[in-house]
mmCIF file of C-alpha atoms in Angstrom:
data_model
loop_
_atom_site.group_PDB
_atom_site.id
_atom_site.type_symbol
_atom_site.label_atom_id
_atom_site.label_comp_id
_atom_site.label_asym_id
_atom_site.label_seq_id
_atom_site.Cartn_x
_atom_site.Cartn_y
_atom_site.Cartn_z
ATOM 1 C CA MET A 11 -25.076 41.889 32.169
ATOM 2 C CA HIS A 12 -24.414 40.927 28.527
ATOM 3 C CA SER A 13 -23.341 44.334 27.284
ATOM 4 C CA LEU A 14 -20.047 45.814 26.181
ATOM 5 C CA ALA A 15 -21.213 49.251 27.313
ATOM 6 C CA VAL A 16 -20.908 48.404 31.018
ATOM 7 C CA HIS A 17 -17.157 47.949 30.571
ATOM 8 C CA LEU A 18 -16.775 51.259 28.708
ATOM 9 C CA GLN A 19 -17.465 53.539 31.628
ATOM 10 C CA PRO A 20 -14.393 55.514 32.774
ATOM 11 C CA HIS A 21 -14.395 54.078 36.296
ATOM 12 C CA ARG A 22 -14.303 50.511 34.908
ATOM 13 C CA THR A 23 -11.818 51.291 32.131
ATOM 14 C CA LEU A 24 -9.170 53.042 34.216
ATOM 15 C CA PRO A 25 -6.880 51.639 36.955
ATOM 16 C CA ARG A 26 -8.035 51.897 40.565
ATOM 17 C CA ASP A 27 -5.379 54.556 41.214
ATOM 18 C CA ALA A 28 -5.861 56.368 37.909
ATOM 19 C CA ALA A 29 -5.365 59.750 39.570
ATOM 20 C CA ASN A 30 -1.752 58.776 40.300
ATOM 21 C CA ALA A 31 -1.058 56.932 37.035
ATOM 22 C CA VAL A 32 0.549 58.232 33.837
ATOM 23 C CA LEU A 33 -1.761 56.830 31.157
ATOM 24 C CA VAL A 34 -1.286 57.354 27.430
ATOM 25 C CA GLY A 35 -3.185 56.047 24.441
ATOM 26 C CA ARG A 36 -4.435 56.695 20.929
ATOM 27 C CA VAL A 37 -7.705 58.093 19.613
ATOM 28 C CA TRP A 38 -9.032 58.235 16.067
ATOM 29 C CA LEU A 39 -9.821 61.816 15.022
ATOM 30 C CA PRO A 40 -12.372 61.930 12.188
ATOM 31 C CA SER A 41 -11.551 65.596 11.624
ATOM 32 C CA ALA A 42 -7.938 64.632 10.836
ATOM 33 C CA SER A 43 -8.720 61.272 9.197
ATOM 34 C CA GLY A 44 -6.044 59.835 11.464
ATOM 35 C CA PRO A 45 -4.934 59.089 15.026
ATOM 36 C CA ALA A 46 -3.870 61.304 17.905
ATOM 37 C CA ILE A 47 -1.645 60.507 20.888
ATOM 38 C CA VAL A 48 -3.386 61.348 24.155
ATOM 39 C CA ARG A 49 -2.893 61.249 27.895
ATOM 40 C CA VAL A 50 -5.625 60.736 30.461
ATOM 41 C CA GLU A 51 -6.114 63.736 32.723
ATOM 42 C CA ASN A 52 -8.939 63.160 35.195
ATOM 43 C CA ASP A 53 -12.023 62.671 33.006
ATOM 44 C CA ARG A 54 -10.485 64.261 29.909
ATOM 45 C CA LEU A 55 -8.130 63.250 27.114
ATOM 46 C CA VAL A 56 -5.326 65.706 26.379
ATOM 47 C CA ASP A 57 -3.780 65.820 22.893
ATOM 48 C CA LEU A 58 0.007 65.182 22.791
ATOM 49 C CA THR A 59 0.319 64.759 19.024
ATOM 50 C CA HIS A 60 1.961 68.127 18.454
ATOM 51 C CA VAL A 61 4.943 66.868 20.491
ATOM 52 C CA PHE A 62 4.740 63.113 19.860
ATOM 53 C CA PRO A 63 3.167 62.331 16.464
ATOM 54 C CA THR A 64 3.419 58.597 17.169
ATOM 55 C CA MET A 65 3.383 56.453 20.294
ATOM 56 C CA ARG A 66 6.705 55.109 19.103
ATOM 57 C CA ASP A 67 8.192 58.598 19.428
ATOM 58 C CA LEU A 68 6.903 58.995 22.976
ATOM 59 C CA CYS A 69 8.239 55.569 23.967
ATOM 60 C CA GLU A 70 11.720 56.441 22.709
ATOM 61 C CA GLU A 71 12.063 59.200 25.305
ATOM 62 C CA SER A 72 14.603 58.500 28.044
ATOM 63 C CA ASN A 73 11.861 59.049 30.655
ATOM 64 C CA PRO A 74 8.455 58.846 28.939
ATOM 65 C CA ALA A 75 6.413 59.456 32.102
ATOM 66 C CA LYS A 76 8.363 62.627 32.902
ATOM 67 C CA ALA A 77 8.048 63.807 29.299
ATOM 68 C CA VAL A 78 4.273 63.305 29.342
ATOM 69 C CA ARG A 79 3.872 65.189 32.603
ATOM 70 C CA SER A 80 5.758 68.164 31.166
ATOM 71 C CA ILE A 81 3.439 68.684 28.187
ATOM 72 C CA LYS A 82 0.613 71.193 28.341
ATOM 73 C CA GLY A 83 -1.531 69.919 25.512
ATOM 74 C CA PRO A 84 -5.038 71.038 24.578
ATOM 75 C CA PRO A 85 -8.016 69.038 25.906
ATOM 76 C CA MET A 86 -9.411 66.908 23.090
ATOM 77 C CA ALA A 87 -12.556 65.293 24.451
ATOM 78 C CA GLU A 88 -14.261 63.859 27.503
ATOM 79 C CA LEU A 89 -13.035 60.318 28.177
ATOM 80 C CA GLY A 90 -16.579 59.036 28.705
ATOM 81 C CA HIS A 91 -17.724 60.394 25.345
ATOM 82 C CA VAL A 92 -14.824 58.744 23.503
ATOM 83 C CA LEU A 93 -15.386 55.409 25.244
ATOM 84 C CA SER A 94 -19.119 55.358 24.540
ATOM 85 C CA ASN A 95 -18.438 56.132 20.858
ATOM 86 C CA THR A 96 -15.886 53.332 20.437
ATOM 87 C CA PRO A 97 -18.048 50.228 19.727
ATOM 88 C CA LEU A 98 -18.795 49.929 16.033
ATOM 89 C CA ALA A 99 -22.500 49.430 16.687
ATOM 90 C CA GLY A 100 -23.958 52.873 17.251
ATOM 91 C CA ARG A 101 -20.724 54.782 16.561
ATOM 92 C CA ASP A 102 -20.971 58.374 15.345
ATOM 93 C CA PRO A 103 -18.273 58.467 12.608
ATOM 94 C CA ASP A 104 -17.859 62.220 13.074
ATOM 95 C CA LYS A 105 -16.742 61.891 16.707
ATOM 96 C CA PRO A 106 -13.492 60.453 18.160
ATOM 97 C CA TRP A 107 -13.157 56.838 19.310
ATOM 98 C CA LEU A 108 -10.489 54.859 21.162
ATOM 99 C CA LEU A 109 -7.775 52.841 19.391
ATOM 100 C CA ALA A 110 -5.164 50.357 20.578
ATOM 101 C CA PRO A 111 -2.510 52.390 22.436
ATOM 102 C CA ILE A 112 0.431 51.343 20.208
ATOM 103 C CA ASP A 113 1.321 52.082 16.616
ATOM 104 C CA LEU A 114 4.717 51.297 15.023
ATOM 105 C CA GLN A 115 5.907 48.822 17.665
ATOM 106 C CA ALA A 116 6.457 45.174 16.747
ATOM 107 C CA ILE A 117 3.818 42.988 18.416
ATOM 108 C CA LYS A 118 5.495 39.962 19.984
ATOM 109 C CA ALA A 119 4.315 37.281 22.398
ATOM 110 C CA ALA A 120 5.902 34.803 24.782
ATOM 111 C CA GLY A 121 4.258 31.397 24.860
ATOM 112 C CA VAL A 122 4.202 28.587 27.403
ATOM 113 C CA THR A 123 5.322 30.782 30.305
ATOM 114 C CA PHE A 124 3.013 29.276 32.944
ATOM 115 C CA ALA A 125 3.006 25.631 34.012
ATOM 116 C CA ILE A 126 -0.733 25.061 33.641
ATOM 117 C CA SER A 127 -0.949 26.633 30.204
ATOM 118 C CA MET A 128 2.172 24.676 29.222
ATOM 119 C CA LEU A 129 0.421 21.428 30.056
ATOM 120 C CA GLU A 130 -2.616 22.545 28.064
ATOM 121 C CA ARG A 131 -0.404 23.138 25.009
ATOM 122 C CA VAL A 132 0.949 19.592 25.389
ATOM 123 C CA ILE A 133 -2.624 18.328 25.604
ATOM 124 C CA GLU A 134 -3.602 20.261 22.459
ATOM 125 C CA GLU A 135 -0.692 18.710 20.613
ATOM 126 C CA ARG A 136 -1.489 15.162 21.700
ATOM 127 C CA ALA A 137 -5.215 15.610 21.060
ATOM 128 C CA ARG A 138 -4.445 16.874 17.525
ATOM 129 C CA GLY A 139 -6.917 19.707 18.024
ATOM 130 C CA ASN A 140 -9.736 17.386 19.171
ATOM 131 C CA ALA A 141 -11.369 18.934 22.245
ATOM 132 C CA ALA A 142 -13.223 15.729 23.126
ATOM 133 C CA ALA A 143 -9.972 13.741 23.325
ATOM 134 C CA ALA A 144 -8.310 16.268 25.627
ATOM 135 C CA LEU A 145 -10.007 15.148 28.842
ATOM 136 C CA ALA A 146 -8.356 11.716 29.015
ATOM 137 C CA ILE A 147 -4.983 13.031 27.881
ATOM 138 C CA ARG A 148 -5.113 15.760 30.533
ATOM 139 C CA ALA A 149 -5.603 13.179 33.272
ATOM 140 C CA ASP A 150 -2.732 10.996 32.003
ATOM 141 C CA ILE A 151 -0.240 13.860 31.838
ATOM 142 C CA ARG A 152 -1.127 15.270 35.263
ATOM 143 C CA ASP A 153 -0.851 11.815 36.812
ATOM 144 C CA LEU A 154 2.673 11.633 35.449
ATOM 145 C CA ILE A 155 4.099 15.092 36.144
ATOM 146 C CA GLY A 156 1.427 17.043 38.046
ATOM 147 C CA ASP A 157 0.478 20.623 37.265
ATOM 148 C CA ASP A 158 2.498 22.559 39.859
ATOM 149 C CA LEU A 159 5.742 23.279 38.027
ATOM 150 C CA SER A 160 5.885 26.909 39.115
ATOM 151 C CA ARG A 161 9.040 26.346 41.203
ATOM 152 C CA LEU A 162 10.883 24.657 38.364
ATOM 153 C CA LYS A 163 13.333 27.115 36.794
ATOM 154 C CA PRO A 164 13.514 26.686 33.009
ATOM 155 C CA GLY A 165 16.926 25.438 31.903
ATOM 156 C CA SER A 166 17.969 24.373 35.419
ATOM 157 C CA PRO A 167 19.503 20.958 36.218
ATOM 158 C CA GLU A 168 16.186 19.969 37.816
ATOM 159 C CA ALA A 169 14.340 20.870 34.636
ATOM 160 C CA MET A 170 16.765 18.832 32.553
ATOM 161 C CA LYS A 171 16.225 15.812 34.847
ATOM 162 C CA LEU A 172 12.483 16.107 34.266
ATOM 163 C CA LYS A 173 13.137 16.299 30.531
ATOM 164 C CA GLU A 174 15.139 13.047 30.663
ATOM 165 C CA MET A 175 12.329 11.339 32.580
ATOM 166 C CA LEU A 176 9.705 12.443 30.078
ATOM 167 C CA LEU A 177 11.846 11.408 27.126
ATOM 168 C CA ALA A 178 12.249 7.949 28.662
ATOM 169 C CA ARG A 179 8.449 7.662 28.867
ATOM 170 C CA ASN A 180 7.872 9.048 25.372
ATOM 171 C CA MET A 181 6.088 12.064 26.850
ATOM 172 C CA TRP A 182 8.365 14.867 25.640
ATOM 173 C CA SER A 183 6.840 17.694 23.618
ATOM 174 C CA GLN A 184 7.958 20.792 21.763
ATOM 175 C CA TYR A 185 5.827 22.760 24.236
ATOM 176 C CA LEU A 186 7.716 21.324 27.178
ATOM 177 C CA GLU A 187 10.952 22.240 25.400
ATOM 178 C CA VAL A 188 10.103 25.948 25.532
ATOM 179 C CA GLY A 189 8.282 25.625 28.870
ATOM 180 C CA ILE A 190 11.157 24.203 30.925
ATOM 181 C CA GLY A 191 14.110 24.350 28.523
ATOM 182 C CA PRO A 192 16.608 27.223 28.356
ATOM 183 C CA ASP A 193 15.018 29.038 25.396
ATOM 184 C CA ALA A 194 11.683 30.839 25.632
ATOM 185 C CA GLU A 195 9.109 30.797 22.873
ATOM 186 C CA ILE A 196 8.964 34.323 21.426
ATOM 187 C CA PHE A 197 6.782 34.717 18.349
ATOM 188 C CA THR A 198 5.160 37.455 16.299
ATOM 189 C CA LYS A 199 1.552 37.794 17.382
ATOM 190 C CA ALA A 200 0.458 40.397 14.841
ATOM 191 C CA GLN A 201 1.749 43.114 12.545
ATOM 192 C CA PRO A 202 2.449 46.703 13.651
ATOM 193 C CA MET A 203 -0.700 48.850 13.477
ATOM 194 C CA SER A 204 -3.028 45.811 13.333
ATOM 195 C CA ALA A 205 -4.104 45.507 16.998
ATOM 196 C CA VAL A 206 -7.604 46.489 18.072
ATOM 197 C CA GLY A 207 -8.285 48.388 21.280
ATOM 198 C CA HIS A 208 -10.688 48.548 24.194
ATOM 199 C CA GLY A 209 -14.323 48.443 23.065
ATOM 200 C CA ALA A 210 -13.579 47.100 19.578
ATOM 201 C CA ASP A 211 -14.699 43.813 18.026
ATOM 202 C CA ALA A 212 -12.064 41.069 18.359
ATOM 203 C CA GLY A 213 -11.805 38.295 15.808
ATOM 204 C CA ILE A 214 -11.863 34.489 15.702
ATOM 205 C CA HIS A 215 -11.005 32.640 12.497
ATOM 206 C CA ALA A 216 -14.209 30.977 11.267
ATOM 207 C CA ALA A 217 -12.353 27.691 10.684
ATOM 208 C CA SER A 218 -11.790 27.230 14.425
ATOM 209 C CA ARG A 219 -14.134 25.137 16.564
ATOM 210 C CA TRP A 220 -12.056 25.132 19.781
ATOM 211 C CA ASN A 221 -10.689 28.475 20.991
ATOM 212 C CA ASN A 222 -10.400 30.717 24.021
ATOM 213 C CA PRO A 223 -9.245 34.137 25.235
ATOM 214 C CA GLU A 224 -5.801 34.555 26.763
ATOM 215 C CA PRO A 225 -5.676 37.373 29.346
ATOM 216 C CA GLU A 226 -2.146 38.753 29.512
ATOM 217 C CA VAL A 227 0.027 41.606 30.665
ATOM 218 C CA VAL A 228 1.742 43.311 27.734
ATOM 219 C CA LEU A 229 5.059 45.045 28.333
ATOM 220 C CA VAL A 230 6.039 48.107 26.304
ATOM 221 C CA VAL A 231 9.714 48.072 25.308
ATOM 222 C CA SER A 232 11.869 50.758 23.689
ATOM 223 C CA SER A 233 14.262 50.130 20.798
ATOM 224 C CA SER A 234 17.138 49.963 23.310
ATOM 225 C CA GLY A 235 15.407 47.188 25.262
ATOM 226 C CA GLY A 236 14.216 49.318 28.153
ATOM 227 C CA ILE A 237 10.906 48.300 29.719
ATOM 228 C CA LEU A 238 8.914 51.502 30.092
ATOM 229 C CA GLY A 239 5.322 50.531 30.788
ATOM 230 C CA ALA A 240 2.564 47.967 30.572
ATOM 231 C CA THR A 241 -0.958 47.430 29.334
ATOM 232 C CA LEU A 242 -3.431 44.557 28.974
ATOM 233 C CA GLY A 243 -3.868 42.143 26.085
ATOM 234 C CA ASN A 244 -6.009 39.316 24.789
ATOM 235 C CA ASP A 245 -3.915 36.904 22.715
ATOM 236 C CA VAL A 246 -6.867 35.054 21.170
ATOM 237 C CA ASN A 247 -5.963 31.344 20.913
ATOM 238 C CA LEU A 248 -7.306 28.874 18.331
ATOM 239 C CA ARG A 249 -6.591 25.648 20.205
ATOM 240 C CA ASP A 250 -7.680 23.243 17.478
ATOM 241 C CA ILE A 251 -5.639 24.851 14.695
ATOM 242 C CA GLU A 252 -2.445 25.249 16.719
ATOM 243 C CA GLY A 253 -2.995 21.793 18.209
ATOM 244 C CA ARG A 254 -2.979 20.168 14.760
ATOM 245 C CA SER A 255 0.546 21.448 14.181
ATOM 246 C CA ALA A 256 2.811 24.044 15.716
ATOM 247 C CA LEU A 257 3.628 25.081 12.151
ATOM 248 C CA LEU A 258 0.103 26.513 12.008
ATOM 249 C CA LEU A 259 0.929 29.028 14.750
ATOM 250 C CA GLY A 260 0.736 31.935 12.290
ATOM 251 C CA LYS A 261 -2.720 30.865 11.112
ATOM 252 C CA ALA A 262 -3.826 30.357 14.712
ATOM 253 C CA LYS A 263 -2.528 33.695 16.023
ATOM 254 C CA ASP A 264 -2.315 36.362 13.322
ATOM 255 C CA ASN A 265 -5.815 36.987 12.008
ATOM 256 C CA ASN A 266 -7.841 40.120 11.435
ATOM 257 C CA ALA A 267 -8.704 41.707 14.816
ATOM 258 C CA SER A 268 -7.345 38.732 16.785
ATOM 259 C CA CYS A 269 -4.924 40.888 18.801
ATOM 260 C CA ALA A 270 -6.552 43.165 21.397
ATOM 261 C CA ILE A 271 -4.434 45.611 23.438
ATOM 262 C CA GLY A 272 -5.488 48.370 25.822
ATOM 263 C CA PRO A 273 -7.079 50.384 27.179
ATOM 264 C CA PHE A 274 -4.055 52.622 27.821
ATOM 265 C CA ILE A 275 -0.336 52.218 28.391
ATOM 266 C CA ARG A 276 0.590 52.840 32.002
ATOM 267 C CA LEU A 277 4.090 54.300 31.958
ATOM 268 C CA PHE A 278 6.571 53.352 34.662
ATOM 269 C CA ASP A 279 7.194 56.046 37.238
ATOM 270 C CA GLU A 280 7.914 56.328 40.955
ATOM 271 C CA GLY A 281 4.582 54.665 41.790
ATOM 272 C CA PHE A 282 4.461 51.867 39.211
ATOM 273 C CA ASP A 283 7.264 49.677 37.885
ATOM 274 C CA LEU A 284 8.171 46.122 36.925
ATOM 275 C CA SER A 285 7.807 44.901 40.510
ATOM 276 C CA HIS A 286 4.101 45.716 40.309
ATOM 277 C CA VAL A 287 3.831 43.703 37.082
ATOM 278 C CA ARG A 288 5.497 40.719 38.727
ATOM 279 C CA SER A 289 2.831 40.615 41.455
ATOM 280 C CA MET A 290 -0.169 41.558 39.343
ATOM 281 C CA GLN A 291 -3.463 39.651 39.423
ATOM 282 C CA LEU A 292 -5.485 39.516 36.199
ATOM 283 C CA HIS A 293 -9.184 38.765 36.087
ATOM 284 C CA LEU A 294 -11.029 37.395 33.067
ATOM 285 C CA LEU A 295 -14.781 37.541 32.498
ATOM 286 C CA VAL A 296 -16.524 35.916 29.537
ATOM 287 C CA ASP A 297 -20.178 36.947 29.298
ATOM 288 C CA GLY A 298 -21.963 34.818 26.702
ATOM 289 C CA PRO A 299 -25.002 35.775 24.650
ATOM 290 C CA GLU A 300 -26.864 32.716 25.961
ATOM 291 C CA GLY A 301 -26.346 33.701 29.614
ATOM 292 C CA TYR A 302 -23.140 31.717 30.106
ATOM 293 C CA VAL A 303 -20.578 33.320 32.434
ATOM 294 C CA LEU A 304 -16.962 32.283 32.891
ATOM 295 C CA ASN A 305 -14.651 33.798 35.494
ATOM 296 C CA GLY A 306 -10.922 33.182 35.388
ATOM 297 C CA ALA A 307 -7.710 34.571 36.799
ATOM 298 C CA SER A 308 -4.028 34.736 36.036
ATOM 299 C CA ALA A 309 -1.456 35.460 38.752
ATOM 300 C CA MET A 310 1.808 36.898 37.444
ATOM 301 C CA SER A 311 3.583 35.549 40.515
ATOM 302 C CA LYS A 312 3.229 32.064 39.014
ATOM 303 C CA ILE A 313 5.062 32.864 35.781
ATOM 304 C CA SER A 314 7.912 30.444 35.051
ATOM 305 C CA ARG A 315 10.224 33.029 33.479
ATOM 306 C CA ASP A 316 10.801 36.518 34.835
ATOM 307 C CA PRO A 317 9.372 39.257 32.577
ATOM 308 C CA ALA A 318 12.786 40.923 32.288
ATOM 309 C CA ASP A 319 14.306 37.625 31.124
ATOM 310 C CA LEU A 320 11.603 37.289 28.465
ATOM 311 C CA VAL A 321 12.316 40.806 27.204
ATOM 312 C CA ALA A 322 16.046 39.985 27.081
ATOM 313 C CA GLN A 323 15.265 36.956 24.911
ATOM 314 C CA MET A 324 13.070 39.104 22.633
ATOM 315 C CA ILE A 325 15.434 42.025 21.989
ATOM 316 C CA GLY A 326 19.229 42.235 22.021
ATOM 317 C CA PRO A 327 22.256 41.640 19.788
ATOM 318 C CA ASN A 328 20.372 39.138 17.631
ATOM 319 C CA HIS A 329 16.983 40.883 17.457
ATOM 320 C CA GLN A 330 16.572 44.617 16.976
ATOM 321 C CA TYR A 331 13.321 46.603 16.816
ATOM 322 C CA PRO A 332 14.096 50.215 15.850
ATOM 323 C CA ASP A 333 10.490 51.236 16.550
ATOM 324 C CA GLY A 334 10.347 49.340 19.824
ATOM 325 C CA ALA A 335 8.113 46.400 20.618
ATOM 326 C CA VAL A 336 5.385 45.163 22.909
ATOM 327 C CA LEU A 337 5.535 41.705 24.461
ATOM 328 C CA PHE A 338 2.602 39.585 25.624
ATOM 329 C CA LEU A 339 3.880 37.729 28.710
ATOM 330 C CA GLY A 340 1.681 34.631 28.450
ATOM 331 C CA THR A 341 -1.190 33.458 30.595
ATOM 332 C CA LEU A 342 -1.931 31.123 33.465
ATOM 333 C CA PHE A 343 -5.524 30.853 32.275
ATOM 334 C CA ALA A 344 -6.550 27.752 30.305
ATOM 335 C CA PRO A 345 -10.313 27.046 30.469
ATOM 336 C CA VAL A 346 -11.255 23.372 30.681
ATOM 337 C CA ASP A 347 -14.827 23.509 32.043
ATOM 338 C CA ASP A 348 -17.490 22.316 29.600
ATOM 339 C CA ARG A 349 -19.602 25.038 28.051
ATOM 340 C CA ASP A 350 -21.881 22.840 25.939
ATOM 341 C CA SER A 351 -21.315 19.113 25.446
ATOM 342 C CA PRO A 352 -19.599 17.068 28.184
ATOM 343 C CA GLY A 353 -15.906 16.552 27.541
ATOM 344 C CA GLU A 354 -15.591 19.312 24.933
ATOM 345 C CA GLY A 355 -14.391 22.047 27.295
ATOM 346 C CA PHE A 356 -14.735 25.752 26.625
ATOM 347 C CA THR A 357 -14.933 27.486 23.288
ATOM 348 C CA HIS A 358 -16.129 30.929 22.236
ATOM 349 C CA LYS A 359 -19.528 31.795 20.854
ATOM 350 C CA ILE A 360 -19.967 34.744 18.541
ATOM 351 C CA GLY A 361 -21.158 37.668 20.636
ATOM 352 C CA ASP A 362 -19.147 36.771 23.758
ATOM 353 C CA ILE A 363 -18.103 39.853 25.711
ATOM 354 C CA VAL A 364 -14.572 39.281 27.022
ATOM 355 C CA SER A 365 -13.019 41.559 29.623
ATOM 356 C CA VAL A 366 -9.465 41.367 30.966
ATOM 357 C CA SER A 367 -8.813 43.540 34.004
ATOM 358 C CA SER A 368 -6.395 44.346 36.798
ATOM 359 C CA ASN A 369 -6.382 46.952 39.538
ATOM 360 C CA GLU A 370 -3.200 48.505 38.145
ATOM 361 C CA LEU A 371 -4.021 48.600 34.418
ATOM 362 C CA GLY A 372 -7.805 48.931 34.196
ATOM 363 C CA CYS A 373 -9.997 46.917 31.849
ATOM 364 C CA LEU A 374 -9.759 45.730 28.240
ATOM 365 C CA ALA A 375 -13.136 44.581 26.900
ATOM 366 C CA ASN A 376 -14.077 43.307 23.459
ATOM 367 C CA ARG A 377 -16.950 41.622 21.657
ATOM 368 C CA MET A 378 -16.013 38.425 19.823
ATOM 369 C CA VAL A 379 -16.935 38.097 16.154
ATOM 370 C CA PHE A 380 -15.591 36.126 13.223
ATOM 371 C CA SER A 381 -12.411 37.726 11.879
ATOM 372 C CA HIS A 382 -14.012 38.225 8.488
ATOM 373 C CA ASP A 383 -16.885 40.129 10.131
ATOM 374 C CA ALA A 384 -14.624 42.518 12.073
ATOM 375 C CA PRO A 385 -13.674 45.768 10.330
ATOM 376 C CA ALA A 386 -10.870 45.001 7.903
ATOM 377 C CA TRP A 387 -7.431 46.313 8.852
ATOM 378 C CA ALA A 388 -7.029 49.122 6.346
ATOM 379 C CA PHE A 389 -4.824 51.766 8.037
ATOM 380 C CA GLY A 390 -1.190 50.659 8.084
ATOM 381 C CA THR A 391 2.212 52.245 8.500
ATOM 382 C CA GLY A 392 2.237 53.866 5.064
ATOM 383 C CA HIS A 393 -1.175 55.404 5.682
ATOM 384 C CA LEU A 394 -0.017 56.747 9.049
ATOM 385 C CA MET A 395 3.105 58.376 7.599
ATOM 386 C CA ARG A 396 1.180 60.052 4.787
ATOM 387 C CA ASN A 397 -1.511 61.236 7.212
ATOM 388 C CA LEU A 398 0.985 62.746 9.663
ATOM 389 C CA ALA A 399 2.874 64.408 6.828
ATOM 390 C CA ALA A 400 -0.328 65.948 5.502
ATOM 391 C CA ARG A 401 -1.042 67.280 9.009
ATOM 392 C CA ARG A 402 2.521 68.708 9.123
ATOM 393 C CA LEU A 403 3.375 66.647 12.164
ATOM 394 C CA LEU A 404 6.477 65.043 10.640
#
């Protein structure tokens, strides 16, 4: 099944209850040399750009879902045609293709929000980026503290007692500090306008030899801090580079095409809200060019910090985002099974097809390439403003 095309069919891309969902996204229009804001209406995409020239503008509405429902925009294209034209290989440059569903929003991420992934970050740090050394370290750490910390509330007296115990045994780590301490890790994953969408190539820095996908829910947040919707994300992780030093986080996270978001934003309404996010199940599939298959899962019910608490730590009196923000919520998934040599765990191969899916949000699928081989990010905020002005949309 090694093909990106199988994930780009409408019934695989959209949520199970798509008929009841308010789904919005972005499409590149060759005729306008720029993007359009769209909503999904059955098997069609409807153009909303005449009302909302940017996704940021739509997300600043007091009730975005209600605003979208009220617009009678012109049909733009068949969803299936846009999806099939999205992969770079075989794309017709004169026809529309899908983009990441955000534009001017800051792209932020919360790290170390699940116990198992927290322990893997500690292992990366102690292994100094050496995948072969991780196996023995993993066993030592789990013998000491186990891997079921899901009931431990970060910052609680119980968490502080565990911290004291680990300090006494010289086992404390900066990753444990943000995993069970009072302050969450909130970092900048990528720059506004730089994310790739469903069906695009996603990038891995060529210097990395130990890396993996990170399937995550991504919350969409207004400039006032309101949580208004959700989508899927792949926060590509270079385990060896970040493991060498946490000061290399920027090099490990913010690379060309290394942030994938999509397929569409599902806006909160009477049938979908934050409670659905809290109970969501994510599925990960890695389909390798050599026939390798990896299945994984991430259960949002096991998150150590509530999504609303993470948003409150991201935006507030000390951190403002006038164009809003999106927040990756972290992942439970941390692959440790060997792909090639014993003891070396999982790492990507060029050509891997990675899909992240959930019943409520649909499917985000990408082909993995080296970052320098992915299309260069060339359309930024300045380009968008000039394009919209030329189209008399501003």
